[in-house]
């Protein structure tokens, strides 16, 4: 693309398609049926629903009047397959192929939503037809997920129609590189991959670093074993990541980007490949973008299933095709990254925030969230909770709002026990801290971490010793073995947990765990080892009595641990 | 398996692999991409494949071996006709991965990492397949997700794959 006018023309013509999705009467169509094509809905067979809808439209001679779009994950995955019909924004859930006929006849042609397919608040009689009236959506604020649900992820035109690539245009034509860095700094954006380092600061280090060429890397390894936020961004709105990276390229003076995606995410890779191809076709990647002389291109690198590769120095090794083993920092990647050159590496969600910040300005972004944690955070809400799926909330939302208002509380009248954030590096937060606001510092103070966005709710049937063992086992499996505190220490901790959970725990085991944990935290080489003890420490901190019951009384209140069923003494 | 796997058994496979390697010839940085594609094509990474990749990219066999053994995604031994991946992500775990594993063991007698003697199934553990809303879940052959599983349903699901 050589000029801003070209972008404006594409945007203009995309409006004709998009305006119906903002509730206005359609120019080209009577209705748009957006069917969720995220992994959750694919699993509940959304493809068959789409076929049935197309079939029904054809049968009633309505194909030309209705556009059917397969989107990225809309959020409420457990209600899948879900769909939204525009212009009236009617939300349908648990669709079956046989429902297609009713949607077409009653809703599209007849103008009346199909009542039995609408969302209902549990316990209430009247359904809630409009998506905008559903609590689950109302409490959210979508910046990262601004486009999923509204666009076809395969259409670059629709992305442009929603102000896509306008931020890149602005960064290239109306801002100097230093101003772009400054804007990101001022926005207060912190890395969404876990650690929460200031994104603008990181960029300024690379911008100032001496080596050339410089690189931009997207961390799409998504290692947290219970989370799929990054995947839903890559699948639902891949251009937002591409645009974010290109803006950084401009800001720090890089011409090449790499997106590192795990091989287990074939659909994300496919969508991203498609998006990169389209961006090149439109001249939004490649040479002389917008006629400004700026060149930037992106390649995909595939991760092959090692958790440690999410760690930035390991990831860089993996991008170069080597074993993904971490190395000591400094030097930080911002100074010495891929091929030893200055490299900005950010998480998928961080990247998706960038175009929004540049387009709407740092002040707008900084007005959302809390004083030290700006903007929003995407979470994958799962476990023992009524509404599971992907949600995006402003920083500062409390855990209670997350679990009970957005998540709909604990199913089957069970009692809430804890919420786990930060995956294998994080911790479990008990009920008495439910009013804690979600921000980097508050969660950190509780011994948990913000993490990348996994949020798992646990009820009375979850054993905290068992959960600690689960995460530790994960770290033992995933330890790369390069340094001994992690390789040997986590294994020792695991052995102790194993004996506690089988009824062979000894007096002093808890103290031993804490001692080992402290040593590992201070001596391990990389973040994996340094944080591996966190789930154990946090469960000891809040659920020490459960450990003691296991050790002294051979009792597992949640009835999870093996000895609960048998005679513990018999196995000694 | 028919004896030594150091040499390919099928000339067509050698040609096919060469086609996969060609665009990356002399580019050691692309090793993981090439191995992933090679594995998709052959099913696993026997020694002859690693040798051919090493030659193509200009790497030593040791370097290839170091990488193939580091990443869980690569397999050096043949797998069953169907890949049964049991999700042991956190969401699935708290909702009953243990029961699913037990169900599989009861039905076909294998544990994670193992292949049935008749080569019908290989079972592996994966972490979060993005279907947490349907936890606990399994994914067969990388595409069919079966969710909200009870141990009793396992035999029926397995019977879909011959
Ligand atoms: C063991 C380990 C695993 C990690 N996994 C991921 C991951 O899967 N995705 C991610 O974005 N960051 C991950 N990180 C954090 C990265 O090292 C790095 O901080 C991040 O990519 C920086 O991006 P951000 O500033 O945008 O968060 C991991 C860190 C460690 C120590
Ligand atoms: S802490 Fe663990 S994962 Fe990190 S380098 Fe050491 S052994 Fe490897
Ligand atoms: S996959 Fe459809 S709502 Fe998440
Ligand atoms: S944890 Fe199993 S699908 Fe997410």
PDB file of N, CA, C and O in Angstrom, chain A residues 39-40 43 78 225-228 231 263 301-302 304-305 309 318-325 339 382-384 388 456 466-467 470-471 474 477 560, chain B residues 28-33 36 66-67 69-74 88-91 93-95 98 127-134 139 142-143 145 148:
ATOM      1  N   UNK A  39     -11.795 -22.777  19.236  1.00  0.00           N
ATOM      2  CA  UNK A  39     -11.575 -24.197  19.501  1.00  0.00           C
ATOM      3  C   UNK A  39     -12.712 -24.827  20.309  1.00  0.00           C
ATOM      4  O   UNK A  39     -13.146 -25.936  20.021  1.00  0.00           O
ATOM      5  N   UNK A  40     -13.208 -24.108  21.301  1.00  0.00           N
ATOM      6  CA  UNK A  40     -14.277 -24.662  22.133  1.00  0.00           C
ATOM      7  C   UNK A  40     -15.501 -24.987  21.288  1.00  0.00           C
ATOM      8  O   UNK A  40     -16.085 -26.066  21.391  1.00  0.00           O
ATOM      9  N   UNK A  43     -15.040 -27.772  18.885  1.00  0.00           N
ATOM     10  CA  UNK A  43     -15.180 -29.035  19.601  1.00  0.00           C
ATOM     11  C   UNK A  43     -16.640 -29.396  19.801  1.00  0.00           C
ATOM     12  O   UNK A  43     -16.990 -30.562  19.842  1.00  0.00           O
ATOM     13  N   UNK A  78     -18.211 -22.563  27.129  1.00  0.00           N
ATOM     14  CA  UNK A  78     -18.967 -23.727  27.592  1.00  0.00           C
ATOM     15  C   UNK A  78     -20.393 -23.712  27.078  1.00  0.00           C
ATOM     16  O   UNK A  78     -21.102 -24.687  27.174  1.00  0.00           O
ATOM     17  N   UNK A 225      -0.443 -24.302  31.297  1.00  0.00           N
ATOM     18  CA  UNK A 225      -1.218 -25.467  30.877  1.00  0.00           C
ATOM     19  C   UNK A 225      -2.683 -25.394  31.266  1.00  0.00           C
ATOM     20  O   UNK A 225      -3.210 -26.321  31.832  1.00  0.00           O
ATOM     21  N   UNK A 226      -3.358 -24.314  31.012  1.00  0.00           N
ATOM     22  CA  UNK A 226      -4.773 -24.263  31.334  1.00  0.00           C
ATOM     23  C   UNK A 226      -5.301 -22.958  30.821  1.00  0.00           C
ATOM     24  O   UNK A 226      -6.192 -22.352  31.383  1.00  0.00           O
ATOM     25  N   UNK A 227      -4.716 -22.514  29.725  1.00  0.00           N
ATOM     26  CA  UNK A 227      -5.009 -21.169  29.278  1.00  0.00           C
ATOM     27  C   UNK A 227      -4.876 -21.099  27.768  1.00  0.00           C
ATOM     28  O   UNK A 227      -4.030 -21.760  27.187  1.00  0.00           O
ATOM     29  N   UNK A 228      -5.727 -20.280  27.157  1.00  0.00           N
ATOM     30  CA  UNK A 228      -5.665 -20.171  25.694  1.00  0.00           C
ATOM     31  C   UNK A 228      -6.062 -18.782  25.212  1.00  0.00           C
ATOM     32  O   UNK A 228      -6.699 -18.622  24.189  1.00  0.00           O
ATOM     33  N   UNK A 231      -3.896 -17.850  22.019  1.00  0.00           N
ATOM     34  CA  UNK A 231      -4.412 -18.592  20.898  1.00  0.00           C
ATOM     35  C   UNK A 231      -5.682 -17.938  20.357  1.00  0.00           C
ATOM     36  O   UNK A 231      -5.864 -17.813  19.143  1.00  0.00           O
ATOM     37  N   UNK A 263       3.470 -25.573  17.900  1.00  0.00           N
ATOM     38  CA  UNK A 263       2.985 -26.462  16.851  1.00  0.00           C
ATOM     39  C   UNK A 263       1.618 -27.045  17.188  1.00  0.00           C
ATOM     40  O   UNK A 263       0.863 -27.431  16.307  1.00  0.00           O
ATOM     41  N   UNK A 301       7.715 -18.830  13.315  1.00  0.00           N
ATOM     42  CA  UNK A 301       8.588 -19.894  13.802  1.00  0.00           C
ATOM     43  C   UNK A 301       7.743 -20.817  14.659  1.00  0.00           C
ATOM     44  O   UNK A 301       6.949 -20.335  15.484  1.00  0.00           O
ATOM     45  N   UNK A 302       7.954 -22.101  14.470  1.00  0.00           N
ATOM     46  CA  UNK A 302       7.108 -23.044  15.190  1.00  0.00           C
ATOM     47  C   UNK A 302       7.800 -23.562  16.440  1.00  0.00           C
ATOM     48  O   UNK A 302       8.953 -23.978  16.395  1.00  0.00           O
ATOM     49  N   UNK A 304       7.960 -26.340  19.459  1.00  0.00           N
ATOM     50  CA  UNK A 304       7.691 -27.764  19.355  1.00  0.00           C
ATOM     51  C   UNK A 304       7.451 -28.403  20.709  1.00  0.00           C
ATOM     52  O   UNK A 304       7.862 -29.530  20.954  1.00  0.00           O
ATOM     53  N   UNK A 305       6.784 -27.689  21.571  1.00  0.00           N
ATOM     54  CA  UNK A 305       6.313 -28.331  22.780  1.00  0.00           C
ATOM     55  C   UNK A 305       7.330 -28.445  23.888  1.00  0.00           C
ATOM     56  O   UNK A 305       7.664 -29.529  24.331  1.00  0.00           O
ATOM     57  N   UNK A 309      10.506 -23.031  26.523  1.00  0.00           N
ATOM     58  CA  UNK A 309      10.691 -22.180  25.346  1.00  0.00           C
ATOM     59  C   UNK A 309       9.890 -20.888  25.414  1.00  0.00           C
ATOM     60  O   UNK A 309      10.124 -19.974  24.633  1.00  0.00           O
ATOM     61  N   UNK A 318      15.402 -21.120  20.369  1.00  0.00           N
ATOM     62  CA  UNK A 318      14.512 -21.942  19.569  1.00  0.00           C
ATOM     63  C   UNK A 318      14.208 -21.287  18.216  1.00  0.00           C
ATOM     64  O   UNK A 318      14.123 -21.966  17.198  1.00  0.00           O
ATOM     65  N   UNK A 319      14.068 -19.973  18.210  1.00  0.00           N
ATOM     66  CA  UNK A 319      13.850 -19.255  16.946  1.00  0.00           C
ATOM     67  C   UNK A 319      15.024 -19.501  15.997  1.00  0.00           C
ATOM     68  O   UNK A 319      14.868 -19.618  14.787  1.00  0.00           O
ATOM     69  N   UNK A 320      16.202 -19.631  16.574  1.00  0.00           N
ATOM     70  CA  UNK A 320      17.383 -19.889  15.742  1.00  0.00           C
ATOM     71  C   UNK A 320      17.497 -21.365  15.374  1.00  0.00           C
ATOM     72  O   UNK A 320      18.486 -21.779  14.781  1.00  0.00           O
ATOM     73  N   UNK A 321      16.511 -22.173  15.777  1.00  0.00           N
ATOM     74  CA  UNK A 321      16.509 -23.583  15.399  1.00  0.00           C
ATOM     75  C   UNK A 321      17.280 -24.484  16.335  1.00  0.00           C
ATOM     76  O   UNK A 321      17.541 -25.635  16.027  1.00  0.00           O
ATOM     77  N   UNK A 322      17.656 -23.952  17.504  1.00  0.00           N
ATOM     78  CA  UNK A 322      18.451 -24.752  18.442  1.00  0.00           C
ATOM     79  C   UNK A 322      17.588 -25.290  19.572  1.00  0.00           C
ATOM     80  O   UNK A 322      16.405 -24.996  19.669  1.00  0.00           O
ATOM     81  N   UNK A 323      18.208 -26.096  20.454  1.00  0.00           N
ATOM     82  CA  UNK A 323      17.523 -26.538  21.657  1.00  0.00           C
ATOM     83  C   UNK A 323      17.145 -25.313  22.470  1.00  0.00           C
ATOM     84  O   UNK A 323      17.966 -24.417  22.648  1.00  0.00           O
ATOM     85  N   UNK A 324      15.896 -25.314  22.979  1.00  0.00           N
ATOM     86  CA  UNK A 324      15.457 -24.135  23.703  1.00  0.00           C
ATOM     87  C   UNK A 324      15.893 -24.145  25.148  1.00  0.00           C
ATOM     88  O   UNK A 324      15.110 -24.394  26.050  1.00  0.00           O
ATOM     89  N   UNK A 325      17.170 -23.880  25.378  1.00  0.00           N
ATOM     90  CA  UNK A 325      17.655 -23.794  26.756  1.00  0.00           C
ATOM     91  C   UNK A 325      17.894 -22.333  27.111  1.00  0.00           C
ATOM     92  O   UNK A 325      18.475 -21.599  26.320  1.00  0.00           O
ATOM     93  N   UNK A 339      20.035 -13.914  17.105  1.00  0.00           N
ATOM     94  CA  UNK A 339      21.309 -13.784  16.400  1.00  0.00           C
ATOM     95  C   UNK A 339      22.217 -12.753  17.067  1.00  0.00           C
ATOM     96  O   UNK A 339      23.007 -12.071  16.415  1.00  0.00           O
ATOM     97  N   UNK A 382     -11.667 -20.902  33.933  1.00  0.00           N
ATOM     98  CA  UNK A 382     -12.044 -22.320  33.800  1.00  0.00           C
ATOM     99  C   UNK A 382     -12.034 -23.010  35.154  1.00  0.00           C
ATOM    100  O   UNK A 382     -11.769 -22.390  36.174  1.00  0.00           O
ATOM    101  N   UNK A 383     -12.297 -24.269  35.133  1.00  0.00           N
ATOM    102  CA  UNK A 383     -12.344 -25.049  36.360  1.00  0.00           C
ATOM    103  C   UNK A 383     -13.766 -25.180  36.866  1.00  0.00           C
ATOM    104  O   UNK A 383     -14.708 -25.292  36.089  1.00  0.00           O
ATOM    105  N   UNK A 384     -13.913 -25.093  38.197  1.00  0.00           N
ATOM    106  CA  UNK A 384     -15.223 -25.318  38.802  1.00  0.00           C
ATOM    107  C   UNK A 384     -16.012 -24.015  38.823  1.00  0.00           C
ATOM    108  O   UNK A 384     -16.234 -23.406  39.868  1.00  0.00           O
ATOM    109  N   UNK A 388     -17.362 -20.815  31.712  1.00  0.00           N
ATOM    110  CA  UNK A 388     -15.939 -20.911  31.407  1.00  0.00           C
ATOM    111  C   UNK A 388     -15.708 -20.313  30.027  1.00  0.00           C
ATOM    112  O   UNK A 388     -16.592 -20.323  29.188  1.00  0.00           O
ATOM    113  N   UNK A 456      -7.997 -20.435  37.194  1.00  0.00           N
ATOM    114  CA  UNK A 456      -8.704 -21.694  37.411  1.00  0.00           C
ATOM    115  C   UNK A 456      -9.381 -21.652  38.772  1.00  0.00           C
ATOM    116  O   UNK A 456      -8.737 -21.394  39.791  1.00  0.00           O
ATOM    117  N   UNK A 466      -2.794 -31.894  46.315  1.00  0.00           N
ATOM    118  CA  UNK A 466      -2.789 -32.521  44.996  1.00  0.00           C
ATOM    119  C   UNK A 466      -2.533 -31.493  43.895  1.00  0.00           C
ATOM    120  O   UNK A 466      -1.796 -31.761  42.939  1.00  0.00           O
ATOM    121  N   UNK A 467      -3.118 -30.300  44.043  1.00  0.00           N
ATOM    122  CA  UNK A 467      -2.909 -29.253  43.039  1.00  0.00           C
ATOM    123  C   UNK A 467      -1.449 -28.797  43.040  1.00  0.00           C
ATOM    124  O   UNK A 467      -0.826 -28.620  41.992  1.00  0.00           O
ATOM    125  N   UNK A 470       0.418 -31.350  41.292  1.00  0.00           N
ATOM    126  CA  UNK A 470       0.156 -31.263  39.842  1.00  0.00           C
ATOM    127  C   UNK A 470       1.080 -30.248  39.167  1.00  0.00           C
ATOM    128  O   UNK A 470       1.735 -30.535  38.166  1.00  0.00           O
ATOM    129  N   UNK A 471       1.152 -29.043  39.738  1.00  0.00           N
ATOM    130  CA  UNK A 471       1.983 -28.012  39.112  1.00  0.00           C
ATOM    131  C   UNK A 471       3.466 -28.366  39.201  1.00  0.00           C
ATOM    132  O   UNK A 471       4.232 -28.118  38.271  1.00  0.00           O
ATOM    133  N   UNK A 474       4.426 -30.840  36.686  1.00  0.00           N
ATOM    134  CA  UNK A 474       4.570 -30.163  35.403  1.00  0.00           C
ATOM    135  C   UNK A 474       5.973 -29.569  35.277  1.00  0.00           C
ATOM    136  O   UNK A 474       6.650 -29.739  34.263  1.00  0.00           O
ATOM    137  N   UNK A 477       8.642 -32.233  34.797  1.00  0.00           N
ATOM    138  CA  UNK A 477       8.622 -32.686  33.403  1.00  0.00           C
ATOM    139  C   UNK A 477       9.275 -31.680  32.479  1.00  0.00           C
ATOM    140  O   UNK A 477       9.932 -32.046  31.517  1.00  0.00           O
ATOM    141  N   UNK A 560      -9.466 -36.656  47.365  1.00  0.00           N
ATOM    142  CA  UNK A 560      -8.768 -36.806  46.098  1.00  0.00           C
ATOM    143  C   UNK A 560      -7.595 -37.761  46.257  1.00  0.00           C
ATOM    144  O   UNK A 560      -7.366 -38.640  45.439  1.00  0.00           O
TER     145      UNK A 560
ATOM    146  N   UNK B  28      20.163 -23.593   8.513  1.00  0.00           N
ATOM    147  CA  UNK B  28      20.063 -24.316   9.784  1.00  0.00           C
ATOM    148  C   UNK B  28      19.040 -23.717  10.743  1.00  0.00           C
ATOM    149  O   UNK B  28      18.477 -24.424  11.570  1.00  0.00           O
ATOM    150  N   UNK B  29      18.750 -22.410  10.613  1.00  0.00           N
ATOM    151  CA  UNK B  29      17.779 -21.788  11.522  1.00  0.00           C
ATOM    152  C   UNK B  29      16.381 -22.354  11.363  1.00  0.00           C
ATOM    153  O   UNK B  29      15.528 -22.193  12.233  1.00  0.00           O
ATOM    154  N   UNK B  30      16.130 -22.979  10.223  1.00  0.00           N
ATOM    155  CA  UNK B  30      14.778 -23.475   9.963  1.00  0.00           C
ATOM    156  C   UNK B  30      14.593 -24.924  10.393  1.00  0.00           C
ATOM    157  O   UNK B  30      13.608 -25.568  10.045  1.00  0.00           O
ATOM    158  N   UNK B  31      15.553 -25.428  11.150  1.00  0.00           N
ATOM    159  CA  UNK B  31      15.530 -26.843  11.521  1.00  0.00           C
ATOM    160  C   UNK B  31      14.189 -27.301  12.094  1.00  0.00           C
ATOM    161  O   UNK B  31      13.632 -28.324  11.689  1.00  0.00           O
ATOM    162  N   UNK B  32      13.650 -26.539  13.042  1.00  0.00           N
ATOM    163  CA  UNK B  32      12.428 -27.001  13.711  1.00  0.00           C
ATOM    164  C   UNK B  32      11.249 -27.053  12.743  1.00  0.00           C
ATOM    165  O   UNK B  32      10.458 -27.996  12.746  1.00  0.00           O
ATOM    166  N   UNK B  33      11.167 -26.044  11.869  1.00  0.00           N
ATOM    167  CA  UNK B  33      10.110 -26.037  10.843  1.00  0.00           C
ATOM    168  C   UNK B  33      10.198 -27.299   9.987  1.00  0.00           C
ATOM    169  O   UNK B  33       9.212 -27.968   9.715  1.00  0.00           O
ATOM    170  N   UNK B  36       9.283 -30.479  11.822  1.00  0.00           N
ATOM    171  CA  UNK B  36       7.833 -30.572  12.040  1.00  0.00           C
ATOM    172  C   UNK B  36       7.144 -31.031  10.764  1.00  0.00           C
ATOM    173  O   UNK B  36       6.261 -31.893  10.795  1.00  0.00           O
ATOM    174  N   UNK B  66      20.043 -33.610  19.116  1.00  0.00           N
ATOM    175  CA  UNK B  66      19.869 -32.739  20.282  1.00  0.00           C
ATOM    176  C   UNK B  66      18.533 -32.023  20.244  1.00  0.00           C
ATOM    177  O   UNK B  66      17.866 -31.866  21.258  1.00  0.00           O
ATOM    178  N   UNK B  67      18.130 -31.623  19.073  1.00  0.00           N
ATOM    179  CA  UNK B  67      16.871 -30.890  18.940  1.00  0.00           C
ATOM    180  C   UNK B  67      15.672 -31.845  18.987  1.00  0.00           C
ATOM    181  O   UNK B  67      14.690 -31.603  19.689  1.00  0.00           O
ATOM    182  N   UNK B  69      15.339 -34.630  20.431  1.00  0.00           N
ATOM    183  CA  UNK B  69      15.085 -35.199  21.764  1.00  0.00           C
ATOM    184  C   UNK B  69      14.686 -34.124  22.769  1.00  0.00           C
ATOM    185  O   UNK B  69      14.149 -34.427  23.813  1.00  0.00           O
ATOM    186  N   UNK B  70      14.944 -32.868  22.452  1.00  0.00           N
ATOM    187  CA  UNK B  70      14.614 -31.789  23.403  1.00  0.00           C
ATOM    188  C   UNK B  70      13.116 -31.489  23.390  1.00  0.00           C
ATOM    189  O   UNK B  70      12.499 -31.244  24.418  1.00  0.00           O
ATOM    190  N   UNK B  71      12.528 -31.493  22.208  1.00  0.00           N
ATOM    191  CA  UNK B  71      11.140 -31.049  22.075  1.00  0.00           C
ATOM    192  C   UNK B  71      10.157 -32.221  22.111  1.00  0.00           C
ATOM    193  O   UNK B  71      10.301 -33.186  21.357  1.00  0.00           O
ATOM    194  N   UNK B  72       9.172 -32.069  22.981  1.00  0.00           N
ATOM    195  CA  UNK B  72       8.199 -33.142  23.170  1.00  0.00           C
ATOM    196  C   UNK B  72       7.422 -33.471  21.901  1.00  0.00           C
ATOM    197  O   UNK B  72       6.932 -34.574  21.722  1.00  0.00           O
ATOM    198  N   UNK B  73       7.347 -32.497  21.010  1.00  0.00           N
ATOM    199  CA  UNK B  73       6.532 -32.671  19.810  1.00  0.00           C
ATOM    200  C   UNK B  73       7.099 -33.737  18.862  1.00  0.00           C
ATOM    201  O   UNK B  73       6.384 -34.346  18.093  1.00  0.00           O
ATOM    202  N   UNK B  74       8.413 -33.956  18.934  1.00  0.00           N
ATOM    203  CA  UNK B  74       9.031 -34.888  17.993  1.00  0.00           C
ATOM    204  C   UNK B  74       9.076 -36.303  18.541  1.00  0.00           C
ATOM    205  O   UNK B  74       9.346 -36.530  19.722  1.00  0.00           O
ATOM    206  N   UNK B  88      -4.148 -32.696  30.004  1.00  0.00           N
ATOM    207  CA  UNK B  88      -3.854 -32.615  31.431  1.00  0.00           C
ATOM    208  C   UNK B  88      -3.514 -31.175  31.771  1.00  0.00           C
ATOM    209  O   UNK B  88      -2.659 -30.895  32.597  1.00  0.00           O
ATOM    210  N   UNK B  89      -4.192 -30.247  31.092  1.00  0.00           N
ATOM    211  CA  UNK B  89      -4.086 -28.848  31.483  1.00  0.00           C
ATOM    212  C   UNK B  89      -4.809 -28.669  32.808  1.00  0.00           C
ATOM    213  O   UNK B  89      -5.547 -29.557  33.246  1.00  0.00           O
ATOM    214  N   UNK B  90      -4.601 -27.515  33.427  1.00  0.00           N
ATOM    215  CA  UNK B  90      -5.137 -27.330  34.778  1.00  0.00           C
ATOM    216  C   UNK B  90      -6.656 -27.476  34.829  1.00  0.00           C
ATOM    217  O   UNK B  90      -7.208 -28.109  35.727  1.00  0.00           O
ATOM    218  N   UNK B  91      -7.333 -26.879  33.839  1.00  0.00           N
ATOM    219  CA  UNK B  91      -8.795 -26.924  33.860  1.00  0.00           C
ATOM    220  C   UNK B  91      -9.289 -28.359  33.773  1.00  0.00           C
ATOM    221  O   UNK B  91     -10.199 -28.762  34.498  1.00  0.00           O
ATOM    222  N   UNK B  93      -7.521 -31.001  34.529  1.00  0.00           N
ATOM    223  CA  UNK B  93      -7.062 -31.739  35.702  1.00  0.00           C
ATOM    224  C   UNK B  93      -8.037 -31.604  36.861  1.00  0.00           C
ATOM    225  O   UNK B  93      -8.427 -32.595  37.470  1.00  0.00           O
ATOM    226  N   UNK B  94      -8.472 -30.358  37.150  1.00  0.00           N
ATOM    227  CA  UNK B  94      -9.367 -30.208  38.300  1.00  0.00           C
ATOM    228  C   UNK B  94     -10.742 -30.812  38.013  1.00  0.00           C
ATOM    229  O   UNK B  94     -11.512 -31.064  38.919  1.00  0.00           O
ATOM    230  N   UNK B  95     -11.027 -31.055  36.745  1.00  0.00           N
ATOM    231  CA  UNK B  95     -12.326 -31.654  36.435  1.00  0.00           C
ATOM    232  C   UNK B  95     -12.245 -33.140  36.100  1.00  0.00           C
ATOM    233  O   UNK B  95     -13.226 -33.737  35.661  1.00  0.00           O
ATOM    234  N   UNK B  98      -7.629 -37.443  35.767  1.00  0.00           N
ATOM    235  CA  UNK B  98      -7.265 -38.734  36.368  1.00  0.00           C
ATOM    236  C   UNK B  98      -8.261 -39.821  35.973  1.00  0.00           C
ATOM    237  O   UNK B  98      -7.879 -40.941  35.658  1.00  0.00           O
ATOM    238  N   UNK B 127      -1.212 -30.350  27.097  1.00  0.00           N
ATOM    239  CA  UNK B 127      -1.591 -29.323  28.073  1.00  0.00           C
ATOM    240  C   UNK B 127      -2.476 -28.293  27.412  1.00  0.00           C
ATOM    241  O   UNK B 127      -2.013 -27.522  26.593  1.00  0.00           O
ATOM    242  N   UNK B 128      -3.694 -28.283  27.781  1.00  0.00           N
ATOM    243  CA  UNK B 128      -4.681 -27.334  27.291  1.00  0.00           C
ATOM    244  C   UNK B 128      -4.839 -27.333  25.782  1.00  0.00           C
ATOM    245  O   UNK B 128      -3.967 -26.901  25.043  1.00  0.00           O
ATOM    246  N   UNK B 129      -5.946 -27.832  25.332  1.00  0.00           N
ATOM    247  CA  UNK B 129      -6.233 -27.840  23.906  1.00  0.00           C
ATOM    248  C   UNK B 129      -7.246 -26.755  23.565  1.00  0.00           C
ATOM    249  O   UNK B 129      -7.844 -26.764  22.503  1.00  0.00           O
ATOM    250  N   UNK B 130      -7.441 -25.823  24.495  1.00  0.00           N
ATOM    251  CA  UNK B 130      -8.326 -24.686  24.210  1.00  0.00           C
ATOM    252  C   UNK B 130      -9.799 -25.029  24.342  1.00  0.00           C
ATOM    253  O   UNK B 130     -10.655 -24.279  23.906  1.00  0.00           O
ATOM    254  N   UNK B 131     -10.092 -26.167  24.920  1.00  0.00           N
ATOM    255  CA  UNK B 131     -11.485 -26.562  25.079  1.00  0.00           C
ATOM    256  C   UNK B 131     -11.815 -26.668  26.567  1.00  0.00           C
ATOM    257  O   UNK B 131     -12.593 -27.517  26.982  1.00  0.00           O
ATOM    258  N   UNK B 132     -11.223 -25.773  27.366  1.00  0.00           N
ATOM    259  CA  UNK B 132     -11.398 -25.819  28.821  1.00  0.00           C
ATOM    260  C   UNK B 132     -12.869 -25.816  29.225  1.00  0.00           C
ATOM    261  O   UNK B 132     -13.236 -26.350  30.264  1.00  0.00           O
ATOM    262  N   UNK B 133     -13.707 -25.177  28.406  1.00  0.00           N
ATOM    263  CA  UNK B 133     -15.138 -25.140  28.690  1.00  0.00           C
ATOM    264  C   UNK B 133     -15.747 -26.528  28.647  1.00  0.00           C
ATOM    265  O   UNK B 133     -16.833 -26.752  29.161  1.00  0.00           O
ATOM    266  N   UNK B 134     -15.064 -27.456  27.996  1.00  0.00           N
ATOM    267  CA  UNK B 134     -15.579 -28.817  27.856  1.00  0.00           C
ATOM    268  C   UNK B 134     -14.752 -29.799  28.683  1.00  0.00           C
ATOM    269  O   UNK B 134     -14.747 -30.986  28.415  1.00  0.00           O
ATOM    270  N   UNK B 139      -8.286 -35.165  22.666  1.00  0.00           N
ATOM    271  CA  UNK B 139      -8.326 -34.833  21.247  1.00  0.00           C
ATOM    272  C   UNK B 139      -7.693 -36.003  20.493  1.00  0.00           C
ATOM    273  O   UNK B 139      -6.628 -36.484  20.854  1.00  0.00           O
ATOM    274  N   UNK B 142      -5.356 -35.076  16.621  1.00  0.00           N
ATOM    275  CA  UNK B 142      -5.148 -33.638  16.517  1.00  0.00           C
ATOM    276  C   UNK B 142      -6.355 -32.857  16.044  1.00  0.00           C
ATOM    277  O   UNK B 142      -6.275 -31.659  15.831  1.00  0.00           O
ATOM    278  N   UNK B 143      -7.505 -33.528  15.866  1.00  0.00           N
ATOM    279  CA  UNK B 143      -8.647 -32.746  15.395  1.00  0.00           C
ATOM    280  C   UNK B 143      -9.984 -33.037  16.075  1.00  0.00           C
ATOM    281  O   UNK B 143     -10.763 -32.125  16.295  1.00  0.00           O
ATOM    282  N   UNK B 145     -12.221 -33.366  19.032  1.00  0.00           N
ATOM    283  CA  UNK B 145     -12.226 -33.153  20.477  1.00  0.00           C
ATOM    284  C   UNK B 145     -13.454 -33.812  21.090  1.00  0.00           C
ATOM    285  O   UNK B 145     -14.560 -33.686  20.570  1.00  0.00           O
ATOM    286  N   UNK B 148     -16.251 -33.040  28.182  1.00  0.00           N
ATOM    287  CA  UNK B 148     -17.106 -33.382  29.324  1.00  0.00           C
ATOM    288  C   UNK B 148     -17.117 -34.887  29.545  1.00  0.00           C
ATOM    289  O   UNK B 148     -18.164 -35.514  29.656  1.00  0.00           O
TER     290      UNK B 148
END
